Short mmCIF file of C-alpha atoms in Angstrom, two decimals:
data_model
loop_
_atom_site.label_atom_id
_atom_site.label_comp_id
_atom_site.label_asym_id
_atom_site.label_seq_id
_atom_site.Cartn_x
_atom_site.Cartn_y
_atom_site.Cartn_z
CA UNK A 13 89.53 -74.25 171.18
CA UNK A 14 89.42 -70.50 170.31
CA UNK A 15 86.05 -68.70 169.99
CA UNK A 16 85.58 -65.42 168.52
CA UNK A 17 84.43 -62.32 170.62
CA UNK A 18 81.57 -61.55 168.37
CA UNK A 19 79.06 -63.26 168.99
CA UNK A 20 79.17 -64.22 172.67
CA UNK A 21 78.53 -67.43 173.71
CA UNK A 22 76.25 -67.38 176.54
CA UNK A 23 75.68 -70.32 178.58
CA UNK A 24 73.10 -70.26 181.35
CA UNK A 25 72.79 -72.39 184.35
CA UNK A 26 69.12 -72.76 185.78
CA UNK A 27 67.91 -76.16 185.91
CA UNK A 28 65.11 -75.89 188.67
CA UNK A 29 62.79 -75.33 190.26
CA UNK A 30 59.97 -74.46 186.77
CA UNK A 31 59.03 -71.21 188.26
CA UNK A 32 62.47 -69.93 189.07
CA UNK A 33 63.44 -70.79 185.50
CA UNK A 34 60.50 -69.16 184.49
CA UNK A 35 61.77 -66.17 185.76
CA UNK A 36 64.69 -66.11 185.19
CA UNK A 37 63.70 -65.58 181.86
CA UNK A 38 63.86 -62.12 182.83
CA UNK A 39 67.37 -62.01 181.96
CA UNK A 40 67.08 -62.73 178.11
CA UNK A 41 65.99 -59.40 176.77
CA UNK A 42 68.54 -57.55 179.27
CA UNK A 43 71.26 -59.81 177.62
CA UNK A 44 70.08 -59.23 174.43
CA UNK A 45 70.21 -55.98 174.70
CA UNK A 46 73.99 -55.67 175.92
CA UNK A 47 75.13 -58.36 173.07
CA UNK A 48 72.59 -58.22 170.37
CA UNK A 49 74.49 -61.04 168.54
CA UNK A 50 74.95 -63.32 171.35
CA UNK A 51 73.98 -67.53 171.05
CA UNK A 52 72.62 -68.28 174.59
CA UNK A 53 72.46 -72.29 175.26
CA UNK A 54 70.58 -72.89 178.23
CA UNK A 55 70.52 -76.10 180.50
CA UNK A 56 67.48 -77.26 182.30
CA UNK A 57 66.38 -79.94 183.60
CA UNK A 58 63.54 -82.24 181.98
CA UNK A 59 60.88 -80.71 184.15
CA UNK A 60 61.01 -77.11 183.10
CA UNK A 61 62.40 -77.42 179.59
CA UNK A 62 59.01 -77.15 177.89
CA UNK A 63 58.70 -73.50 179.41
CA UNK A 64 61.78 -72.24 177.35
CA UNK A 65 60.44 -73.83 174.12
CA UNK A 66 60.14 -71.31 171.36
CA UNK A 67 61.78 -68.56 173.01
CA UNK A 68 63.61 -66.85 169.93
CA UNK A 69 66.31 -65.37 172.50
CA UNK A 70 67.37 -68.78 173.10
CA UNK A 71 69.64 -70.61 170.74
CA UNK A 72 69.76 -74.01 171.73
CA UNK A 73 67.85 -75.62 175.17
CA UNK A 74 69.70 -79.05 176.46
CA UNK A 75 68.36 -80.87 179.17
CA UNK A 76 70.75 -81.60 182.08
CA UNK A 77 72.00 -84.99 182.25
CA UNK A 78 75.45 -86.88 182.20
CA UNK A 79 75.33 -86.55 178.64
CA UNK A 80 74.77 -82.83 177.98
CA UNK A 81 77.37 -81.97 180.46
CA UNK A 82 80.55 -83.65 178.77
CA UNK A 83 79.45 -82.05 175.90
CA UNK A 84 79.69 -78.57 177.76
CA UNK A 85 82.95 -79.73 178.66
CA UNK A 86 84.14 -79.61 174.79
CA UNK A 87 82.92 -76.18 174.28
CA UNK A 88 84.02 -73.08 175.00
CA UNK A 89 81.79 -69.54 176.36
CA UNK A 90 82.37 -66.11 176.65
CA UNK A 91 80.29 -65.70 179.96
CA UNK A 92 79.02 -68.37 181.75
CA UNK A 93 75.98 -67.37 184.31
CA UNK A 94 75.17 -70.34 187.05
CA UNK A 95 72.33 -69.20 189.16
CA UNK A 96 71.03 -72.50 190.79
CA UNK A 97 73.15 -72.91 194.16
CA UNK A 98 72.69 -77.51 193.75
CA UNK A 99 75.91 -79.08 193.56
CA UNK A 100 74.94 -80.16 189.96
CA UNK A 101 74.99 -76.96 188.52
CA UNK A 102 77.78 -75.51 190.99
CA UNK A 103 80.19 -78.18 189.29
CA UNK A 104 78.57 -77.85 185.70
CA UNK A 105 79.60 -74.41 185.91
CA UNK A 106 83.06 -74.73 187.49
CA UNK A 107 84.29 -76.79 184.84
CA UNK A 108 82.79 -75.18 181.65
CA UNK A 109 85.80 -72.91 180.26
CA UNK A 110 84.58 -69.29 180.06
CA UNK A 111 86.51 -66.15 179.93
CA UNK A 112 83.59 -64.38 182.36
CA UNK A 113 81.70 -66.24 185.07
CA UNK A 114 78.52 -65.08 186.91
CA UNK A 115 76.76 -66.30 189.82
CA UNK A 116 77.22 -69.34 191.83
CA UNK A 117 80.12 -71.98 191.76
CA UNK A 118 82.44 -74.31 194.45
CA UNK A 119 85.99 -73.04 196.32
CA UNK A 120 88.67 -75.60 196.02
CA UNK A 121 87.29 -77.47 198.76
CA UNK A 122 84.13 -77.83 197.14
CA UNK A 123 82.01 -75.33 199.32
CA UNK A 124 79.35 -73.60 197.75
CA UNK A 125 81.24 -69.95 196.66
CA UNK A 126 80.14 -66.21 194.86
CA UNK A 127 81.66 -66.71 191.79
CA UNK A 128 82.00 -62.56 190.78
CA UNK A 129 81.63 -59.50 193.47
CA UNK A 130 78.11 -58.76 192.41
CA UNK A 131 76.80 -62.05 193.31
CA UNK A 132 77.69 -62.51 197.11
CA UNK A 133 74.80 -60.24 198.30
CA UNK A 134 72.84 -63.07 196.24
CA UNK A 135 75.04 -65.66 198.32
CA UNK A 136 74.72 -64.38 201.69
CA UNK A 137 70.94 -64.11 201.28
CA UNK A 138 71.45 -68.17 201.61
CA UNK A 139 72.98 -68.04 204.93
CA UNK A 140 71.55 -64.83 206.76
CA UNK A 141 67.92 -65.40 207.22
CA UNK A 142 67.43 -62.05 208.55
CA UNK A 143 68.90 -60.23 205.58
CA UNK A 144 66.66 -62.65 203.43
CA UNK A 145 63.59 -62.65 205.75
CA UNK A 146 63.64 -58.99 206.66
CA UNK A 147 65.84 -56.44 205.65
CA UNK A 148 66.53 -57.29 201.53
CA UNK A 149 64.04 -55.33 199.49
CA UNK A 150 65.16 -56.84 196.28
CA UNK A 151 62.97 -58.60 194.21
CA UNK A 152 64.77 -62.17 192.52
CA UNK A 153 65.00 -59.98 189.07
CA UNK A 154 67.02 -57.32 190.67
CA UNK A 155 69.19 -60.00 192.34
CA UNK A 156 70.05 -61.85 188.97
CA UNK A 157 70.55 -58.44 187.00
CA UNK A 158 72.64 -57.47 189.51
CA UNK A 159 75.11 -60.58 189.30
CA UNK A 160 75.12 -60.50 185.46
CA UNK A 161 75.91 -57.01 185.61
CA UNK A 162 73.10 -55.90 183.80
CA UNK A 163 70.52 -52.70 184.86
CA UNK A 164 66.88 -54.52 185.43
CA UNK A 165 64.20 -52.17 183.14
CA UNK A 166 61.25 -53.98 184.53
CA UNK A 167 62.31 -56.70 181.90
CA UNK A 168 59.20 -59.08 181.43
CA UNK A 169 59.38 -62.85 181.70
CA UNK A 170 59.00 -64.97 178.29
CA UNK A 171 56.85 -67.45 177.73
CA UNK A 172 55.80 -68.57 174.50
CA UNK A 173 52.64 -70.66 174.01
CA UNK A 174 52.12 -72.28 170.42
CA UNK A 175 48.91 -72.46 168.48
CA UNK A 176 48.47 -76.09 169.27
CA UNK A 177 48.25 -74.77 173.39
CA UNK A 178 46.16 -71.96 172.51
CA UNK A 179 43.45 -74.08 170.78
CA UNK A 180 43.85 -76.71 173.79
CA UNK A 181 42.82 -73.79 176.02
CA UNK A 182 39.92 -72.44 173.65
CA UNK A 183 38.53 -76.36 173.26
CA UNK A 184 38.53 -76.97 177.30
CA UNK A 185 36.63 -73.18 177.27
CA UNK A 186 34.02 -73.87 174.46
CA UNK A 187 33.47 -77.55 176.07
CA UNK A 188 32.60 -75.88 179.35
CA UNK A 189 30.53 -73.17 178.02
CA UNK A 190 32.94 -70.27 178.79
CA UNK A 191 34.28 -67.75 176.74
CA UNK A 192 36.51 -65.02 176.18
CA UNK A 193 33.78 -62.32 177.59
CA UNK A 194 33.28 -64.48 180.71
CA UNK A 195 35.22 -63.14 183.98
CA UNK A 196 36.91 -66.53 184.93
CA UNK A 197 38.97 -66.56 187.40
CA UNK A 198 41.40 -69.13 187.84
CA UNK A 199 42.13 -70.97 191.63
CA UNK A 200 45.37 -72.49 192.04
CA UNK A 201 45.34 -75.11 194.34
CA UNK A 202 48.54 -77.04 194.81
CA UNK A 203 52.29 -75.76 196.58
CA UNK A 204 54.25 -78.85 196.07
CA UNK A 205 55.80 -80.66 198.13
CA UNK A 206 59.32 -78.49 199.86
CA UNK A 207 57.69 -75.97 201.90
CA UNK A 208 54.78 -76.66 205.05
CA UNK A 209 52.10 -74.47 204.60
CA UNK A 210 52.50 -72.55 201.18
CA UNK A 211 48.85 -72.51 200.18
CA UNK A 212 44.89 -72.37 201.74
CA UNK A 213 43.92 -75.68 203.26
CA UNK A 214 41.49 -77.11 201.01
CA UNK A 215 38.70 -76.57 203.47
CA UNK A 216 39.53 -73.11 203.21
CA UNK A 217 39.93 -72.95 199.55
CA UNK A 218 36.27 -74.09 199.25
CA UNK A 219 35.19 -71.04 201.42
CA UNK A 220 36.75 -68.56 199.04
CA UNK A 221 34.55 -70.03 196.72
CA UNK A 222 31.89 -69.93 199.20
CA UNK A 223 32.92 -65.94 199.28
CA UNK A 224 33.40 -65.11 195.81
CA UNK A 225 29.85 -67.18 194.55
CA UNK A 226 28.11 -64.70 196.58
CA UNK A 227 29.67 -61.32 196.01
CA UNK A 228 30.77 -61.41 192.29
CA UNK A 229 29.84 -62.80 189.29
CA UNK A 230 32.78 -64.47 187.64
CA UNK A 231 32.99 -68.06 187.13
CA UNK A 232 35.73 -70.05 189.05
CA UNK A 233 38.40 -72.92 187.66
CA UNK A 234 40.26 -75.18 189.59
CA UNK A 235 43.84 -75.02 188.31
CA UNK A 236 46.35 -77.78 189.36
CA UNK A 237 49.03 -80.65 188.54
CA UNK A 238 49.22 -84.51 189.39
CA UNK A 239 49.91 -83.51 193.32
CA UNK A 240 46.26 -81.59 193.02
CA UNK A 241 44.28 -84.71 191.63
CA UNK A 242 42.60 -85.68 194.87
CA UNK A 243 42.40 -81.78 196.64
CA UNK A 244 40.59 -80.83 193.51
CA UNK A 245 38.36 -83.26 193.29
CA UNK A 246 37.43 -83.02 196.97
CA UNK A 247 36.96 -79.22 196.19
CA UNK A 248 34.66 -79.83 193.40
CA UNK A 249 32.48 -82.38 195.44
CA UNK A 250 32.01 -79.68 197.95
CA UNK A 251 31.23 -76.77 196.03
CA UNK A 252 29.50 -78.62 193.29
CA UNK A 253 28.45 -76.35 189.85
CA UNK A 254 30.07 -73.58 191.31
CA UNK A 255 33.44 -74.13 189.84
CA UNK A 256 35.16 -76.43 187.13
CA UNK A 257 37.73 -78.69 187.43
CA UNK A 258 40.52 -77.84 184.52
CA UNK A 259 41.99 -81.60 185.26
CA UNK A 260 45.46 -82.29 186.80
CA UNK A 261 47.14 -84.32 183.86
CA UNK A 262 47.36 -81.06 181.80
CA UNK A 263 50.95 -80.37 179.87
CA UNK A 264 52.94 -77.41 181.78
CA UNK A 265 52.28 -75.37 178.27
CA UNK A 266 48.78 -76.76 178.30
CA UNK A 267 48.06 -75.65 181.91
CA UNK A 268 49.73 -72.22 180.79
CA UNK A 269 47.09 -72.44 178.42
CA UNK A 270 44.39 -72.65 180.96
CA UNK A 271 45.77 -69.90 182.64
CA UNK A 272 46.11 -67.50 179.68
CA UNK A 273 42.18 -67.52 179.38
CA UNK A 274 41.79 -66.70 182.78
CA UNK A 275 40.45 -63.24 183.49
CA UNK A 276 42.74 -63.60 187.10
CA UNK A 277 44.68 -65.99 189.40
CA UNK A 278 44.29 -66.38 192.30
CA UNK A 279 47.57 -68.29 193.75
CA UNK A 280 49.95 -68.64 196.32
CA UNK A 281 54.12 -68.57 195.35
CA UNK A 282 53.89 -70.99 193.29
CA UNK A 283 54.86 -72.00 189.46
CA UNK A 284 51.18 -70.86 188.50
CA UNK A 285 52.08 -67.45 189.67
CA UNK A 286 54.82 -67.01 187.87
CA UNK A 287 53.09 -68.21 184.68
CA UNK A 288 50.38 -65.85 185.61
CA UNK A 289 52.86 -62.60 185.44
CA UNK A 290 54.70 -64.06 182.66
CA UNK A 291 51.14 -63.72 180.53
CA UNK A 292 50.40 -60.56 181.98
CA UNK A 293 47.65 -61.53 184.22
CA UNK A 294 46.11 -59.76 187.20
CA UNK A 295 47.38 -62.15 190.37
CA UNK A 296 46.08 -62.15 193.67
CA UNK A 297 49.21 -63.52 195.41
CA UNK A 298 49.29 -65.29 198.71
CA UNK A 299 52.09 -65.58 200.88
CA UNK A 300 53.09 -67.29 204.55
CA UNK A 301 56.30 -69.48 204.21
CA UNK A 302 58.37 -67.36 201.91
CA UNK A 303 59.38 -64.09 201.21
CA UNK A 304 56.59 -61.83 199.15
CA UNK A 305 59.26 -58.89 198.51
CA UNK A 306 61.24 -61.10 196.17
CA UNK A 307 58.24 -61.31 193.79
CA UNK A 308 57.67 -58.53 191.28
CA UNK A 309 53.86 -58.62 189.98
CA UNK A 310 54.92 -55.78 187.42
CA UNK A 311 52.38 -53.32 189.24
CA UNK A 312 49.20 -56.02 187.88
CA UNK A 313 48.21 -57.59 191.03
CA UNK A 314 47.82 -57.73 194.78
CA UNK A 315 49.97 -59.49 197.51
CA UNK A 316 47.96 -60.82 200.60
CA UNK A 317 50.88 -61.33 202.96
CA UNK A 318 50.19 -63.49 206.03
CA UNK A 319 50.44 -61.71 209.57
CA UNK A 320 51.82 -64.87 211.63
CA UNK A 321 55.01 -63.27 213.11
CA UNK A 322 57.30 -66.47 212.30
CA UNK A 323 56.68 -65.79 208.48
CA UNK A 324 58.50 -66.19 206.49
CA UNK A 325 60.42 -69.30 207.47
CA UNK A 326 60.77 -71.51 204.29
CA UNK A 327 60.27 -74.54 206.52
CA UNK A 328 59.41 -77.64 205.42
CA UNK A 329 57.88 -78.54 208.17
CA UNK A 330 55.54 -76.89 210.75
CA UNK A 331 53.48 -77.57 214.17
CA UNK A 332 52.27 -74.16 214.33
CA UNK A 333 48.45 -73.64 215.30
CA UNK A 334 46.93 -71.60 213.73
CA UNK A 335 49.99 -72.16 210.54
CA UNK A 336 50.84 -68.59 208.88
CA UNK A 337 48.15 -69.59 206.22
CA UNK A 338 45.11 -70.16 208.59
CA UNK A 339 45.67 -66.63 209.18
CA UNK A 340 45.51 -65.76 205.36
CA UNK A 341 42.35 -63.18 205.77
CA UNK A 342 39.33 -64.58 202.70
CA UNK A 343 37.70 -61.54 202.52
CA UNK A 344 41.03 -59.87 201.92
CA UNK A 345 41.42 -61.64 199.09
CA UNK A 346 37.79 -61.28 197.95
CA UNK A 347 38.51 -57.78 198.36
CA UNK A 348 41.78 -57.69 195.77
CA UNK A 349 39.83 -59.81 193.17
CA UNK A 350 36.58 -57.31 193.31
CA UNK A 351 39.55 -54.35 192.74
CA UNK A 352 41.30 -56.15 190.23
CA UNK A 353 37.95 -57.16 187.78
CA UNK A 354 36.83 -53.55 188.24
CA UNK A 355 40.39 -52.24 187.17
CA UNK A 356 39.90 -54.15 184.15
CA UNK A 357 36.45 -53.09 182.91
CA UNK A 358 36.07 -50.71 180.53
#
């Protein structure tokens, strides 16, 4: 099957995790820019497809499954970019015909491999924790420009909410006696479930709001998923009218939504951060397990960085007492979300 040089045909690997896909938005308008009449087809898995919904720079979205991959295997790409290092997308993206490949792929004996020059500093990070953990200064945009061969302009994520989320958003707001002139400031309270220790303890959590009650008036939302049902709800109990629970059933564009009203977010690496910088809002961003340097807040926000001297470790499990986040300073944080709320006054 012969395909014409003009347009490309793009093909991008990123299936997980949401927020990495989120970001690796990034890439689009840098892509764009070097092939202005590219198609890019993007595969995804189920979880984080609804975040690339609507994005004009992307010609058609297919969700990974047995399915969508033999039909990759009847098609034909100018550059192929794999960028998840799973064996699912290793092998989706060894067996794709493409005249240019970028990224990650498998050697004959079916170890993970870099699949151009540019991407084995992005490889070795995988394998060297102290060139991950200490010495790279790269933030992940820099890393994925730099295996696509493409110069990183501060390109923004994209993230496209519809009307129907926007309104969603408003109704919650309007229900709960907020509005757009109110400084709300938005908690994120859940880490999932790979690495120990990514976010406050709830007991902790409820202290912040303790803190931030008493030295500033904003008004404070819970943010969270399905994980978050039961930590929210315990947080709510405790501190009582002093913050509102935006529910943990919400859609990933709805809770996007929630987010874009938010005045700030307060949140620790997590998929609510990203969605945060991707709609341009002031983040206070917490940090213990993993690696704050690879995050670019686009010069809107503040990184508290834990001081625990085994940080980062991207563990999934730890015995450490007190962990890297029980070392997470409150009136640090207090401290970056006073700064940020005056920044944005007029």
């Amino acid at each position: 099957m012969s395909i014409s040089c003009n347009p490309k045909k793009i093909l991008i690997i990123k299936l997980a995790s949401a927020g990495d896909v989120l970001r690796t938005t990034t890439l689009l308008s840098g892509l764009k820019r070097k092939y202005p009449n590219s198609h890019v087809t993007w595969v995804v898995e189920k979880m984080a497809h609804e975040l690339l919904e609507g994005n004009s720079n992307i010609g058609r979205i297919l969700t990974y499954d047995e399915k969508s991959a033999l039909s990759l295997k009847a098609e034909e790409f100018n550059i192929v970019i794999s960028l998840d290092k799973a064996i699912e997308a290793t092998s989706l993206a060894m067996f794709v015909k493409a005249s240019e490949k970028y990224g990650y792929g498998l050697d004959k004996q079916d170890r993970l491999c870099p699949l151009n020059r540019e991407a084995e500093y992005s490889y070795l990070l995988g394998i060297d924790d102290d060139l991950k953990f200490f010495k790279n200064k790269k933030t992940y945009q820099e890393l994925i420009f730099e295996i696509v061969r493409l110069k990183y302009e501060n390109n923004s994520y994209e993230l496209i909410l519809d009307r129907e989320h926007i309104d969603f958003a408003d109704n919650f707001f309007k229900k709960n006696n907020l509005d757009k002139e109110d400084k709300v400031v938005g908690i994120n309270t859940g880490s999932g479930k790979v690495f120990a220790n990514k976010n406050l303890k709830k007991e902790k959590i409820v202290e912040l709001i303790e803190l931030l009650h008493k030295e500033l008036h904003v008004k404070i939302m819970l943010l969270g998923g399905p994980l978050e049902k039961e930590i929210n709800e315990y947080i709510e109990k405790k501190a009582g009218h002093k913050v509102i629970n935006s529910g943990c059933g919400n859609s990933l564009k709805e809770f996007a939504a929630l987010i874009n009203n938010c005045a700030l977010v307060i949140a620790a690496d997590t998929l609510a951060m990203h969605i945060a910088i991707a709609l341009k809002k002031p983040v206070v961003a917490i940090f213990g397990p993993t690696c704050a340097q690879e995050i670019d807040l686009y010069g809107r926000g503040y990184k508290i960085i834990t001081e625990a001297e085994c940080a980062p470790c991207y563990r999934n499990q730890c015995n450490k007492k007190p962990t890297c986040m029980d070392m997470i300073s409150l009136k640090e944080i207090v401290k970056s979300v006073k700064d940020s709320v005056r920044r944005s006054e007029p």
